[in-house]
Short mmCIF file of N, CA, C and O in Angstrom, two decimals:
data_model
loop_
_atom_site.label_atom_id
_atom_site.label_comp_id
_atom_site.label_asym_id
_atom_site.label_seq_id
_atom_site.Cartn_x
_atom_site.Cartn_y
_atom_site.Cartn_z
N UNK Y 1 136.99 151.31 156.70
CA UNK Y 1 138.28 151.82 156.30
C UNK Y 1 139.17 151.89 157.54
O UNK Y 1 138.60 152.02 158.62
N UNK Y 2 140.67 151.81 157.51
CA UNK Y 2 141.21 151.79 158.12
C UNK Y 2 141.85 152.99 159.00
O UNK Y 2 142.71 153.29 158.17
N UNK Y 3 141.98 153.54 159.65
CA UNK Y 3 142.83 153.98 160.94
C UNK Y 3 143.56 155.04 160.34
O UNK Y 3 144.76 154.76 160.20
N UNK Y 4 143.13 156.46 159.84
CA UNK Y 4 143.97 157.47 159.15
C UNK Y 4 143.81 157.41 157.84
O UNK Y 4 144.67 157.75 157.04
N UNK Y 5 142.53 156.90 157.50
CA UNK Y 5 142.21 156.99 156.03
C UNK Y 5 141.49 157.93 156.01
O UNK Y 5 140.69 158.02 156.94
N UNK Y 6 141.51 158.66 155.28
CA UNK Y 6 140.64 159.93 154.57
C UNK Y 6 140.26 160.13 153.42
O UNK Y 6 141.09 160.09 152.52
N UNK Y 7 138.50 160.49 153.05
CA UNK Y 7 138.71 160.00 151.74
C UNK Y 7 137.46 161.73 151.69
O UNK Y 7 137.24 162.44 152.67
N UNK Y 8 136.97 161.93 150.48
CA UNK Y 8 136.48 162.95 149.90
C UNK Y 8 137.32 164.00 150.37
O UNK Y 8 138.49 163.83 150.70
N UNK Y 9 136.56 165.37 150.41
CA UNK Y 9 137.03 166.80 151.00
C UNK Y 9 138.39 166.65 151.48
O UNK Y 9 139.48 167.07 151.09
N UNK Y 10 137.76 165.46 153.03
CA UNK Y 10 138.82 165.29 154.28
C UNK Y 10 139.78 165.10 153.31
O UNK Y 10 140.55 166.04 153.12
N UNK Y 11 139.97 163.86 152.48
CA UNK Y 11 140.94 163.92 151.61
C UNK Y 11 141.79 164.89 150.95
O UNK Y 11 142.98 164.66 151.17
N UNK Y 12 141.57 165.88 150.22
CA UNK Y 12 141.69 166.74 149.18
C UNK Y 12 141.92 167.74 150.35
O UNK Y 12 142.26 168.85 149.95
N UNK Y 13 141.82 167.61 151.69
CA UNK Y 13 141.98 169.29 152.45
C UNK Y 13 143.19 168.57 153.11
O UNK Y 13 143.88 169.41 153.70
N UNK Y 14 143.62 167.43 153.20
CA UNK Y 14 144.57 166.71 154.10
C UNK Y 14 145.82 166.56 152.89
O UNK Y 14 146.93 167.05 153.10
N UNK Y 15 145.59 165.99 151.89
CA UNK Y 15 146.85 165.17 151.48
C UNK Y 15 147.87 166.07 151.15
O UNK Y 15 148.99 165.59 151.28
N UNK Y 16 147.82 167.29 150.75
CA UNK Y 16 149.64 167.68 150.67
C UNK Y 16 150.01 168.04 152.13
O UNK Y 16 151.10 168.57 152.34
N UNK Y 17 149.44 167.87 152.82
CA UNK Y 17 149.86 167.53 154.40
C UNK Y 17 150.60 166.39 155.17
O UNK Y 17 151.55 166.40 155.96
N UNK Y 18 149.81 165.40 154.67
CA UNK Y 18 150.49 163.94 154.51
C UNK Y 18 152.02 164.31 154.46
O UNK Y 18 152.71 165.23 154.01
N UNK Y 19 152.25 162.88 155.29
CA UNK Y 19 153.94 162.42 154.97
C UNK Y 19 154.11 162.09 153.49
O UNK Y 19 153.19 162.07 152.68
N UNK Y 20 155.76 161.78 153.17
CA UNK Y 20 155.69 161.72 151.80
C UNK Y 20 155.10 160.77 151.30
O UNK Y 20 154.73 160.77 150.13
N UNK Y 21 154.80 159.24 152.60
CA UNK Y 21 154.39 158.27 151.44
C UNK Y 21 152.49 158.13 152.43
O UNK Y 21 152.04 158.22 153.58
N UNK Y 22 152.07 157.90 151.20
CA UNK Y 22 150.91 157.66 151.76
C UNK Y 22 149.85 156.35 151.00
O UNK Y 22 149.67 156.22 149.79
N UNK Y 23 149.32 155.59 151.95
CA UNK Y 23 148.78 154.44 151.88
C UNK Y 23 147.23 154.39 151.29
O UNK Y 23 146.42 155.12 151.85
N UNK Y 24 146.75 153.53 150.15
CA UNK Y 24 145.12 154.02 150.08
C UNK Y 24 144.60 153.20 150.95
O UNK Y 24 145.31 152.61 151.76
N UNK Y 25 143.28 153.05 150.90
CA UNK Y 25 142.63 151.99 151.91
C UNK Y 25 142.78 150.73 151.32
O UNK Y 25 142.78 150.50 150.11
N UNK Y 26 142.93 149.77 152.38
CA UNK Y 26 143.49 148.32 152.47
C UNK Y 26 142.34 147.51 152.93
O UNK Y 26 141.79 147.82 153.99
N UNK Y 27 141.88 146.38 152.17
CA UNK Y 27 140.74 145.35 152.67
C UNK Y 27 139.50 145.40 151.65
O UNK Y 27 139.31 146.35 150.89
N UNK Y 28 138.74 144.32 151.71
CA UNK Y 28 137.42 145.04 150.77
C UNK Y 28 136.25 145.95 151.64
O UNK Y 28 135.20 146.35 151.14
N UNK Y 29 136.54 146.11 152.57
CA UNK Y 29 135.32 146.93 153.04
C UNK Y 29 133.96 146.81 152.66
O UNK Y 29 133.45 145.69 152.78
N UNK Y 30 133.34 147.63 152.27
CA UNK Y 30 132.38 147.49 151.23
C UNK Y 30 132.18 147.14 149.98
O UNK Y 30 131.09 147.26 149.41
N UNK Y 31 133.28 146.66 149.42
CA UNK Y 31 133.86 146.34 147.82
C UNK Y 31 133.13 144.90 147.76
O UNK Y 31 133.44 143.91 148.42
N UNK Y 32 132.28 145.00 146.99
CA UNK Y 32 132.26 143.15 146.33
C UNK Y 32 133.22 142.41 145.10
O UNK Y 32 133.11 141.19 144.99
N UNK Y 33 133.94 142.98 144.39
CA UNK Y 33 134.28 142.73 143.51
C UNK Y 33 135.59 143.73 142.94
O UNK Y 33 135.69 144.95 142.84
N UNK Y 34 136.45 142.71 142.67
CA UNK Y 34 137.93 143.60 142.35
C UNK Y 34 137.66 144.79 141.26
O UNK Y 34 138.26 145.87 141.27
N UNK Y 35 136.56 144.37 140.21
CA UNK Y 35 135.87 145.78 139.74
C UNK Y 35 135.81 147.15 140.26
O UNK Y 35 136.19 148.23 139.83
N UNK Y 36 135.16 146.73 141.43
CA UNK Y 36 135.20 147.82 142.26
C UNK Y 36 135.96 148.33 143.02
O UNK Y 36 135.77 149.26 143.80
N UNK Y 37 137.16 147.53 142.73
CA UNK Y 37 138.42 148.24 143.55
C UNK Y 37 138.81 149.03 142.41
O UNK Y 37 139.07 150.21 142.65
N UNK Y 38 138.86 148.77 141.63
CA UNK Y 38 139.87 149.36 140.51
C UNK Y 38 138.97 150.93 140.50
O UNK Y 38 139.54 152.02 140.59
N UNK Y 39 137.50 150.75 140.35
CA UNK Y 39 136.85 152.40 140.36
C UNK Y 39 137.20 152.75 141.70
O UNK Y 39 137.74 153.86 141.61
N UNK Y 40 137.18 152.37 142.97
CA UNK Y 40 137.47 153.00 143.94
C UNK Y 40 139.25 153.29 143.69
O UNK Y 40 139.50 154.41 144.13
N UNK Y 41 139.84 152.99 143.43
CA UNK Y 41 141.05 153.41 143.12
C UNK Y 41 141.11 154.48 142.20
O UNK Y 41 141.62 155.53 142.59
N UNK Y 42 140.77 154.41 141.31
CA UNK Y 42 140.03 155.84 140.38
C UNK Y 42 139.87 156.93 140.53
O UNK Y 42 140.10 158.00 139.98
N UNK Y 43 139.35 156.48 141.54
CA UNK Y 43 138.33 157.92 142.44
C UNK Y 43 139.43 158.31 143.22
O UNK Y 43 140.02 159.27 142.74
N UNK Y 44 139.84 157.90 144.17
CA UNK Y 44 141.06 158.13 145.56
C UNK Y 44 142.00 158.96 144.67
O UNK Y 44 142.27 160.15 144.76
N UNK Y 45 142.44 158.04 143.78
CA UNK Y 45 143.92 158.82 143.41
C UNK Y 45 143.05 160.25 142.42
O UNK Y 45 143.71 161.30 142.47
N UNK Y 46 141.99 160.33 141.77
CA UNK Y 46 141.74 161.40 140.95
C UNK Y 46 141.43 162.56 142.14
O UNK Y 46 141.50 163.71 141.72
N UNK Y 47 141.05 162.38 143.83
CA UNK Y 47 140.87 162.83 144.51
C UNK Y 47 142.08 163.60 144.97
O UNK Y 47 142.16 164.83 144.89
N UNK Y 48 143.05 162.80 145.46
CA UNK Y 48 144.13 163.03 145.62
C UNK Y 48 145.20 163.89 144.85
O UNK Y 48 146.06 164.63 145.34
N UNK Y 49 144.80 163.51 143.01
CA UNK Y 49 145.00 164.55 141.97
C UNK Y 49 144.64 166.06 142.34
O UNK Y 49 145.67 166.74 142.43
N UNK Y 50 143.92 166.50 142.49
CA UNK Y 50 142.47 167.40 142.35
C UNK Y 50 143.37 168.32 143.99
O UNK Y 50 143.18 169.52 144.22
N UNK Y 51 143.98 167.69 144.60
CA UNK Y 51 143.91 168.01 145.97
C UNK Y 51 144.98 169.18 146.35
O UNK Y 51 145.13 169.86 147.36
N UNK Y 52 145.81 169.11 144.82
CA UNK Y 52 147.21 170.14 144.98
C UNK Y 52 148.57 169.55 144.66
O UNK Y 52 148.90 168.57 143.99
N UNK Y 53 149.30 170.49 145.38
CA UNK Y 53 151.01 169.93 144.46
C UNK Y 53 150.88 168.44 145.30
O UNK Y 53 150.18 168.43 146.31
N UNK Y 54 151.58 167.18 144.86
CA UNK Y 54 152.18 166.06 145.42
C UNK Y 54 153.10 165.92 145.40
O UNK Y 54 153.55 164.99 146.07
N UNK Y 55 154.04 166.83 144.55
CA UNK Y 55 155.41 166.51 144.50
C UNK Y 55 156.01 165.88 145.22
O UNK Y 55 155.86 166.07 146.43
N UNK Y 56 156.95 164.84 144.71
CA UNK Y 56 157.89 163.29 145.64
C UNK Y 56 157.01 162.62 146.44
O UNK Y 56 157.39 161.92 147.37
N UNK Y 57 155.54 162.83 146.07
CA UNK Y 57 155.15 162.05 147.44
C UNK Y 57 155.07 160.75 147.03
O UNK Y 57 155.46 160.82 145.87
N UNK Y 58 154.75 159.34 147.32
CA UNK Y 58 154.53 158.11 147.18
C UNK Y 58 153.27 157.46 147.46
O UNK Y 58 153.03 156.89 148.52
N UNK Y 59 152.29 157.58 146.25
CA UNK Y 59 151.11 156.66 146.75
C UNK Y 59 151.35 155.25 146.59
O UNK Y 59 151.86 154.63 145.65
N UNK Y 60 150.85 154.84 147.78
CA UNK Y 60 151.12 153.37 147.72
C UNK Y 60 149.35 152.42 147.89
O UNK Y 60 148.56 152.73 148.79
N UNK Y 61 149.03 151.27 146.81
CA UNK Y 61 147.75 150.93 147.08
C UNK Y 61 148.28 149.61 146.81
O UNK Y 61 148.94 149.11 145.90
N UNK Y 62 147.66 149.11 148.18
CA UNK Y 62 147.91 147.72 148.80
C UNK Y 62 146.61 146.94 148.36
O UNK Y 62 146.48 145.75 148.64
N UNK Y 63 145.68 147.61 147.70
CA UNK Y 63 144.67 146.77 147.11
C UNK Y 63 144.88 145.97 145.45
O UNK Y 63 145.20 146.46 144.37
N UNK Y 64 144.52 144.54 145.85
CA UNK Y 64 144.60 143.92 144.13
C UNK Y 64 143.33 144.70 143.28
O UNK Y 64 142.15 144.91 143.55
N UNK Y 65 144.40 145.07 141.90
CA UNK Y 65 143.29 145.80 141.01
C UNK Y 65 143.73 145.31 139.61
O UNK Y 65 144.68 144.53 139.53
N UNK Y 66 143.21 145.64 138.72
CA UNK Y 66 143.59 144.82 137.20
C UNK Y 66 144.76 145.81 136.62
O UNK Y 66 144.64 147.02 136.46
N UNK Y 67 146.17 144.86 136.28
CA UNK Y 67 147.49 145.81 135.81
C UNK Y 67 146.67 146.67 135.31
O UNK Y 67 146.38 147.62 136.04
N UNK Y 68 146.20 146.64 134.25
CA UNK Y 68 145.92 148.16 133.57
C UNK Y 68 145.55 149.06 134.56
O UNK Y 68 146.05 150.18 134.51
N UNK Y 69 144.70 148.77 135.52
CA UNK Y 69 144.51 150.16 136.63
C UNK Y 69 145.67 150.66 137.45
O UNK Y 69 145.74 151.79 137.95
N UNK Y 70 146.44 149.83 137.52
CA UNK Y 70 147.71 149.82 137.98
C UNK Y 70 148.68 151.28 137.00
O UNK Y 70 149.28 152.27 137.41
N UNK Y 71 148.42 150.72 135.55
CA UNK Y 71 149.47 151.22 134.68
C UNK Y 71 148.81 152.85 134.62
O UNK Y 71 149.57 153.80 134.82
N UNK Y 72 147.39 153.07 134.34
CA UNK Y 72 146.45 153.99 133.73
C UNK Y 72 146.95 154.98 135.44
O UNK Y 72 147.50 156.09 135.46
N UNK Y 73 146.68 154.42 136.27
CA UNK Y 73 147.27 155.18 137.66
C UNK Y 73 148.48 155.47 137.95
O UNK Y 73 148.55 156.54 138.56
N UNK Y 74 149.35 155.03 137.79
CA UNK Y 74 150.68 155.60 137.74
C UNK Y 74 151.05 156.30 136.94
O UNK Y 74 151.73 157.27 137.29
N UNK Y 75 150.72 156.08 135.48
CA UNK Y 75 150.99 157.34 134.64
C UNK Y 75 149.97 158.88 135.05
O UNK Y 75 150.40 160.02 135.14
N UNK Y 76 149.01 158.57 135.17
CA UNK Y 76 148.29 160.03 136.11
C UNK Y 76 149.29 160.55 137.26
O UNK Y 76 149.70 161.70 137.45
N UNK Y 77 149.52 159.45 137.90
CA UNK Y 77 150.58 160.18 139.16
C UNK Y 77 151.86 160.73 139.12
O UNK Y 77 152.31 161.68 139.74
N UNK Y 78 152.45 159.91 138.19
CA UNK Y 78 153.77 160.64 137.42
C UNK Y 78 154.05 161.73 136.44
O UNK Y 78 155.11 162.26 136.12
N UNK Y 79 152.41 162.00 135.91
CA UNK Y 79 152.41 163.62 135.70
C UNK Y 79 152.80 164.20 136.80
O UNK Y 79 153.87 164.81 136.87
N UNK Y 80 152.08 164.09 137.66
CA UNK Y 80 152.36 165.59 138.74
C UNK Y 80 153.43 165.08 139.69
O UNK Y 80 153.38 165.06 140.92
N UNK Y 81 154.56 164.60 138.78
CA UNK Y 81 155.86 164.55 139.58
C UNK Y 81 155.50 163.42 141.49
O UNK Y 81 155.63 163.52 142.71
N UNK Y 82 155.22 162.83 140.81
CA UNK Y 82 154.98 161.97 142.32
C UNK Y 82 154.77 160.35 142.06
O UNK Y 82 154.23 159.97 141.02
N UNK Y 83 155.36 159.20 143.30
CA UNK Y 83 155.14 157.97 142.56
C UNK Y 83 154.16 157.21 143.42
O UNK Y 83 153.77 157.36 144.58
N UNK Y 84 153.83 156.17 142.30
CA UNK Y 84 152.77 154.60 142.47
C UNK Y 84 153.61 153.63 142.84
O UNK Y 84 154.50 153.02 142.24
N UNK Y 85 153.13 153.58 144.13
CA UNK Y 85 153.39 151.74 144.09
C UNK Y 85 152.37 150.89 144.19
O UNK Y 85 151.35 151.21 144.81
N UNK Y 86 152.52 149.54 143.51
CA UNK Y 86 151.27 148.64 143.47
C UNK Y 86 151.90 147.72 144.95
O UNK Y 86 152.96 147.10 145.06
N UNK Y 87 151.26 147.84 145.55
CA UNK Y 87 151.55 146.69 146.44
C UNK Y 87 150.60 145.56 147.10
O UNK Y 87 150.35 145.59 148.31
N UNK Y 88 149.99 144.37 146.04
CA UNK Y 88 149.20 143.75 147.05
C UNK Y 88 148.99 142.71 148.11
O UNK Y 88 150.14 142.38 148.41
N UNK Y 89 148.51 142.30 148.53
CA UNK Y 89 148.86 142.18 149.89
C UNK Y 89 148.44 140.59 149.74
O UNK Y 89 147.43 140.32 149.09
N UNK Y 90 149.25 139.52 150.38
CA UNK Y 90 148.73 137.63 150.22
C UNK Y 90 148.67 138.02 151.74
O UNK Y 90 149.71 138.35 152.30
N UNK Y 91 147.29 138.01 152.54
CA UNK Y 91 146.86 137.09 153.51
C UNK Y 91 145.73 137.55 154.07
O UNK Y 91 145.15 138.17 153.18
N UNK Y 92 145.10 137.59 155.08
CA UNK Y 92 143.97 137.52 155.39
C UNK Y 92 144.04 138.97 156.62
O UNK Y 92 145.15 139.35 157.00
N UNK Y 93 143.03 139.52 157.03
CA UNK Y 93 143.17 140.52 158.49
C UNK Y 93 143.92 140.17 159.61
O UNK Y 93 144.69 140.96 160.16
N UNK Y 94 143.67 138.84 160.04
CA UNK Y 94 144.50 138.40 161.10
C UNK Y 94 145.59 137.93 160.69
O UNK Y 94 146.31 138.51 161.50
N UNK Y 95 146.47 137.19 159.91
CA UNK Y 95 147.72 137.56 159.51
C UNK Y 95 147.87 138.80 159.34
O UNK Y 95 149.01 138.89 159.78
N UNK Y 96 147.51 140.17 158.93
CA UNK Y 96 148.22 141.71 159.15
C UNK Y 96 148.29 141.91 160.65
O UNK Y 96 149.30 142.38 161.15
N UNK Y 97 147.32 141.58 161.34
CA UNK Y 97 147.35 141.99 162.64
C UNK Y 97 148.53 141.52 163.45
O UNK Y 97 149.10 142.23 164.28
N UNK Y 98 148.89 140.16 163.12
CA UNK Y 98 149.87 139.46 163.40
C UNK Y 98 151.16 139.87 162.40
O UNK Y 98 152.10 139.09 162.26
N UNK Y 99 151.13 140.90 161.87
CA UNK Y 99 152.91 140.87 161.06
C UNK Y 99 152.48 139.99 159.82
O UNK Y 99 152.89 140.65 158.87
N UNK Y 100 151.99 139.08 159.42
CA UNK Y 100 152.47 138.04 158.72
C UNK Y 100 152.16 137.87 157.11
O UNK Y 100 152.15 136.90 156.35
N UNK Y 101 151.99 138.86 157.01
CA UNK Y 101 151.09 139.05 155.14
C UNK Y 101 151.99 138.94 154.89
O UNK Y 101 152.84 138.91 155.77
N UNK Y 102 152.41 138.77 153.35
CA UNK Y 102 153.13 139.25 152.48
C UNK Y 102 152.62 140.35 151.43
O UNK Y 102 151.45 140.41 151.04
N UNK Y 103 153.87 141.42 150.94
CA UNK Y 103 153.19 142.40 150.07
C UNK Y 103 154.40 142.38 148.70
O UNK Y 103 155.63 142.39 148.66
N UNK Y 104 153.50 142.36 147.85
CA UNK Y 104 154.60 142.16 146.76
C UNK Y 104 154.53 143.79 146.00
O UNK Y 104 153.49 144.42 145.79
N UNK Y 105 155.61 144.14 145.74
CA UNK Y 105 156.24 145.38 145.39
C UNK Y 105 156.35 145.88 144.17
O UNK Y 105 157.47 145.61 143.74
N UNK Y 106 155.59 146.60 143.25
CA UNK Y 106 156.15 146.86 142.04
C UNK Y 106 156.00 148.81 141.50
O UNK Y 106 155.27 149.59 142.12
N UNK Y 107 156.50 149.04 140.77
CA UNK Y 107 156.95 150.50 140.68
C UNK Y 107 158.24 150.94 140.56
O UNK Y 107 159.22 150.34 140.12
N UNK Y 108 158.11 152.16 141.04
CA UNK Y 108 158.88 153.20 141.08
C UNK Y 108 160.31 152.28 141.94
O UNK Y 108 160.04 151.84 143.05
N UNK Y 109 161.53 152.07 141.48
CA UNK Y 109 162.50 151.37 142.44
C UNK Y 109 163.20 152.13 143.64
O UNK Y 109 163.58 151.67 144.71
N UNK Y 110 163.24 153.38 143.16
CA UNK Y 110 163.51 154.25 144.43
C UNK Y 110 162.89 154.42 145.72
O UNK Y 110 163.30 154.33 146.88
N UNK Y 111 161.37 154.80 144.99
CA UNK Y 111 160.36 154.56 145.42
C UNK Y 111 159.97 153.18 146.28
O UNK Y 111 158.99 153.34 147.01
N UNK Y 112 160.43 152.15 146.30
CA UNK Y 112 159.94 151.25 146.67
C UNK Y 112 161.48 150.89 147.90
O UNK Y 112 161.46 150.06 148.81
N UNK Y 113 162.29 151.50 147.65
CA UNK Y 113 163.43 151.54 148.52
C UNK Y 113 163.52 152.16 150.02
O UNK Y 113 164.08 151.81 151.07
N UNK Y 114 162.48 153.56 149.52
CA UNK Y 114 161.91 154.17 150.58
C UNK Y 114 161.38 154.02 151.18
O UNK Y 114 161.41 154.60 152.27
N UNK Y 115 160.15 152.68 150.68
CA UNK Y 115 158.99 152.06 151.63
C UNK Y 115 159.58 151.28 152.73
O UNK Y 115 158.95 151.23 153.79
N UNK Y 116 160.83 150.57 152.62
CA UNK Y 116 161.54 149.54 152.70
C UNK Y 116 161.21 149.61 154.19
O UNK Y 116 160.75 148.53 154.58
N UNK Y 117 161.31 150.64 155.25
CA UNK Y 117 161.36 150.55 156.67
C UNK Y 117 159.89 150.27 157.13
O UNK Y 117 159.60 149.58 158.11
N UNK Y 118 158.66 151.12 156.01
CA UNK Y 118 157.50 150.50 156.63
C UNK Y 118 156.99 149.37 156.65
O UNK Y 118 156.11 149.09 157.46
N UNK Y 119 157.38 148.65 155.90
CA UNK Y 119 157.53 147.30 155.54
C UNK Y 119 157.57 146.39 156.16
O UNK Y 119 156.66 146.10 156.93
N UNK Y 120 159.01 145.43 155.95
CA UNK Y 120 159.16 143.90 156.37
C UNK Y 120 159.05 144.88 158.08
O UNK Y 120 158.96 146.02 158.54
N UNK Y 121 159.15 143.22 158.52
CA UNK Y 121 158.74 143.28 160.03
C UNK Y 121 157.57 144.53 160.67
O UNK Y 121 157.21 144.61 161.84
N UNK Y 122 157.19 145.29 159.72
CA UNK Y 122 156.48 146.64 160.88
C UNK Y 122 154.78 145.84 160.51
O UNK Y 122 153.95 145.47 161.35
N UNK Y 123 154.70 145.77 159.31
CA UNK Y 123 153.37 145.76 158.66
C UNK Y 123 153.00 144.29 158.07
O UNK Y 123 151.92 143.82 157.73
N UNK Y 124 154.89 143.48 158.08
CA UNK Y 124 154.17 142.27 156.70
C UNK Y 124 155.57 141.60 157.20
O UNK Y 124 156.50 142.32 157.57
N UNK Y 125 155.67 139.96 157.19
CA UNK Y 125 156.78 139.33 157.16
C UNK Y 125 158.05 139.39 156.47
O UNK Y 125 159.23 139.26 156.79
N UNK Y 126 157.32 139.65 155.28
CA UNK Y 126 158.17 139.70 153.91
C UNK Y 126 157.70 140.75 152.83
O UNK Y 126 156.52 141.10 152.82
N UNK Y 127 158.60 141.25 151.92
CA UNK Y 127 158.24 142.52 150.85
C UNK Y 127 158.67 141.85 149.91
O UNK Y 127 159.67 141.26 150.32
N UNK Y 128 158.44 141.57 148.67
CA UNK Y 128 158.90 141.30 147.70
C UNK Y 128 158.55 142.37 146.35
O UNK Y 128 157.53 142.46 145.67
N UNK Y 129 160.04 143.21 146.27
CA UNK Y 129 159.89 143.54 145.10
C UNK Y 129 159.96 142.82 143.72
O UNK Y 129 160.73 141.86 143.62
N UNK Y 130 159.08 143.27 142.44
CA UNK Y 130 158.66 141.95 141.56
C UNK Y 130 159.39 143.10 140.43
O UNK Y 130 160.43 142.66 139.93
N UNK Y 131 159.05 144.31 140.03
CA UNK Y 131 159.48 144.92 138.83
C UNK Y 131 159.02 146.49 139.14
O UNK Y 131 158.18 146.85 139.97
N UNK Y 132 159.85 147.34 138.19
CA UNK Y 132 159.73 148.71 138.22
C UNK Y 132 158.52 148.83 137.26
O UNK Y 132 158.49 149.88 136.62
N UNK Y 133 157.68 148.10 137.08
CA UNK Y 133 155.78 148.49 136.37
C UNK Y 133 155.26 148.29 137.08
O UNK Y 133 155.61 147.23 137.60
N UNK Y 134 153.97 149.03 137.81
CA UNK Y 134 153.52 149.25 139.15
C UNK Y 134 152.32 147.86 138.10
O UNK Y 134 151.25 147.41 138.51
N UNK Y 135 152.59 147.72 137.56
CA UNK Y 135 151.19 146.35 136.54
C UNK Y 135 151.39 145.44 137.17
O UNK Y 135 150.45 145.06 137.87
N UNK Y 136 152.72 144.65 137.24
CA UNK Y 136 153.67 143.58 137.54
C UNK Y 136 153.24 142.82 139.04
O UNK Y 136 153.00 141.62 139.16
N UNK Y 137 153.20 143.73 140.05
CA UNK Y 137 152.63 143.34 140.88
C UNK Y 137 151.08 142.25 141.35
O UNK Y 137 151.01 141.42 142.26
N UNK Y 138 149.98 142.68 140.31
CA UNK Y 138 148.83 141.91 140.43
C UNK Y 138 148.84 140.46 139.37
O UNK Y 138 147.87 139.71 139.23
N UNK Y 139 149.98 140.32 138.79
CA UNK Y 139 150.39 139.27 137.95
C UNK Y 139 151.02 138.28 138.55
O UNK Y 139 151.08 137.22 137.93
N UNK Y 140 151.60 138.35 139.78
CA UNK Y 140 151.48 137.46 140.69
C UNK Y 140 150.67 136.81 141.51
O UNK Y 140 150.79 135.70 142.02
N UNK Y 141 149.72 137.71 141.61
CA UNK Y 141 148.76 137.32 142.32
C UNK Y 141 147.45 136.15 141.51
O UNK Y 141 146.60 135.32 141.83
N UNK Y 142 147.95 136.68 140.50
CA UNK Y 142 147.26 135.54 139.49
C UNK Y 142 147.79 134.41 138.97
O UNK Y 142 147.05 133.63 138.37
N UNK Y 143 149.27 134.11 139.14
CA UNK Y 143 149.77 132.89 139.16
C UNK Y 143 149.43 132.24 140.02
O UNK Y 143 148.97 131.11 139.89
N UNK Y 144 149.64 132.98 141.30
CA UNK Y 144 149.83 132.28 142.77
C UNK Y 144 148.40 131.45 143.01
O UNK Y 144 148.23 130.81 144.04
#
């Protein structure tokens, strides 16, 4: 996992601490199978649920997962007044390291307005927002 990821307890004792927007873990790590992203996504954000108020905050998961986990997760998060963005990511570790991924954008539009500075040039070449359904996003990834 990456560099300021926190996940169980650490999680749930950290996140209404967090800045407003906060990132899940990025890469497969231990994941074999986009299956298993979608339950590890499950888990994070029901963690993150569980953890206290979120109000306005912005989860953002840069991992490809199946729209429906996409949709079934954002509506959990938009109960407790807070938004999803789907954002997944076209390129490899060393293109991120280098700037050069692309992340395609879908959700909340405000929400995704706000991301806007962590974004192009800091993290990824290019951002492309696709639609305000955080689903929309992994439907590119399946054309492409």
């Amino acid at each position: 996992m990456g560099r300021g990821t926190v996940v169980g307890q650490e999680l749930q004792n950290n996140i209404t601490g967090l800045d407003d927007v906060s990132f899940t873990p990025q890469g497969r790590c231990a994941l074999d199978s986009e299956a298993q992203h979608d339950a590890a996504l499950k888990i994070i954000i029901d963690e993150i649920l569980a953890a206290g108020n979120i109000d306005a905050k912005i989860i953002i998961n840069t991992t490809t997962v199946h729209p429906t986990t996409s949709q079934e997760v954002s509506g959990k998060v938009a109960q407790k007044n807070a938004t999803f963005i789907s954002a997944p990511v076209f390129g490899s570790s060393l293109m991120a390291e280098d700037r050069k991924i692309l992340i395609v954008l879908a959700g909340d539009l405000p929400g995704i307005k706000k991301l806007a500075s962590y974004l192009k040039g800091v993290i990824a070449r290019e951002a492309i927002t696709v639609s305000d359904k955080s689903e929309k996003a992994a439907l590119l990834k399946i054309i492409v």
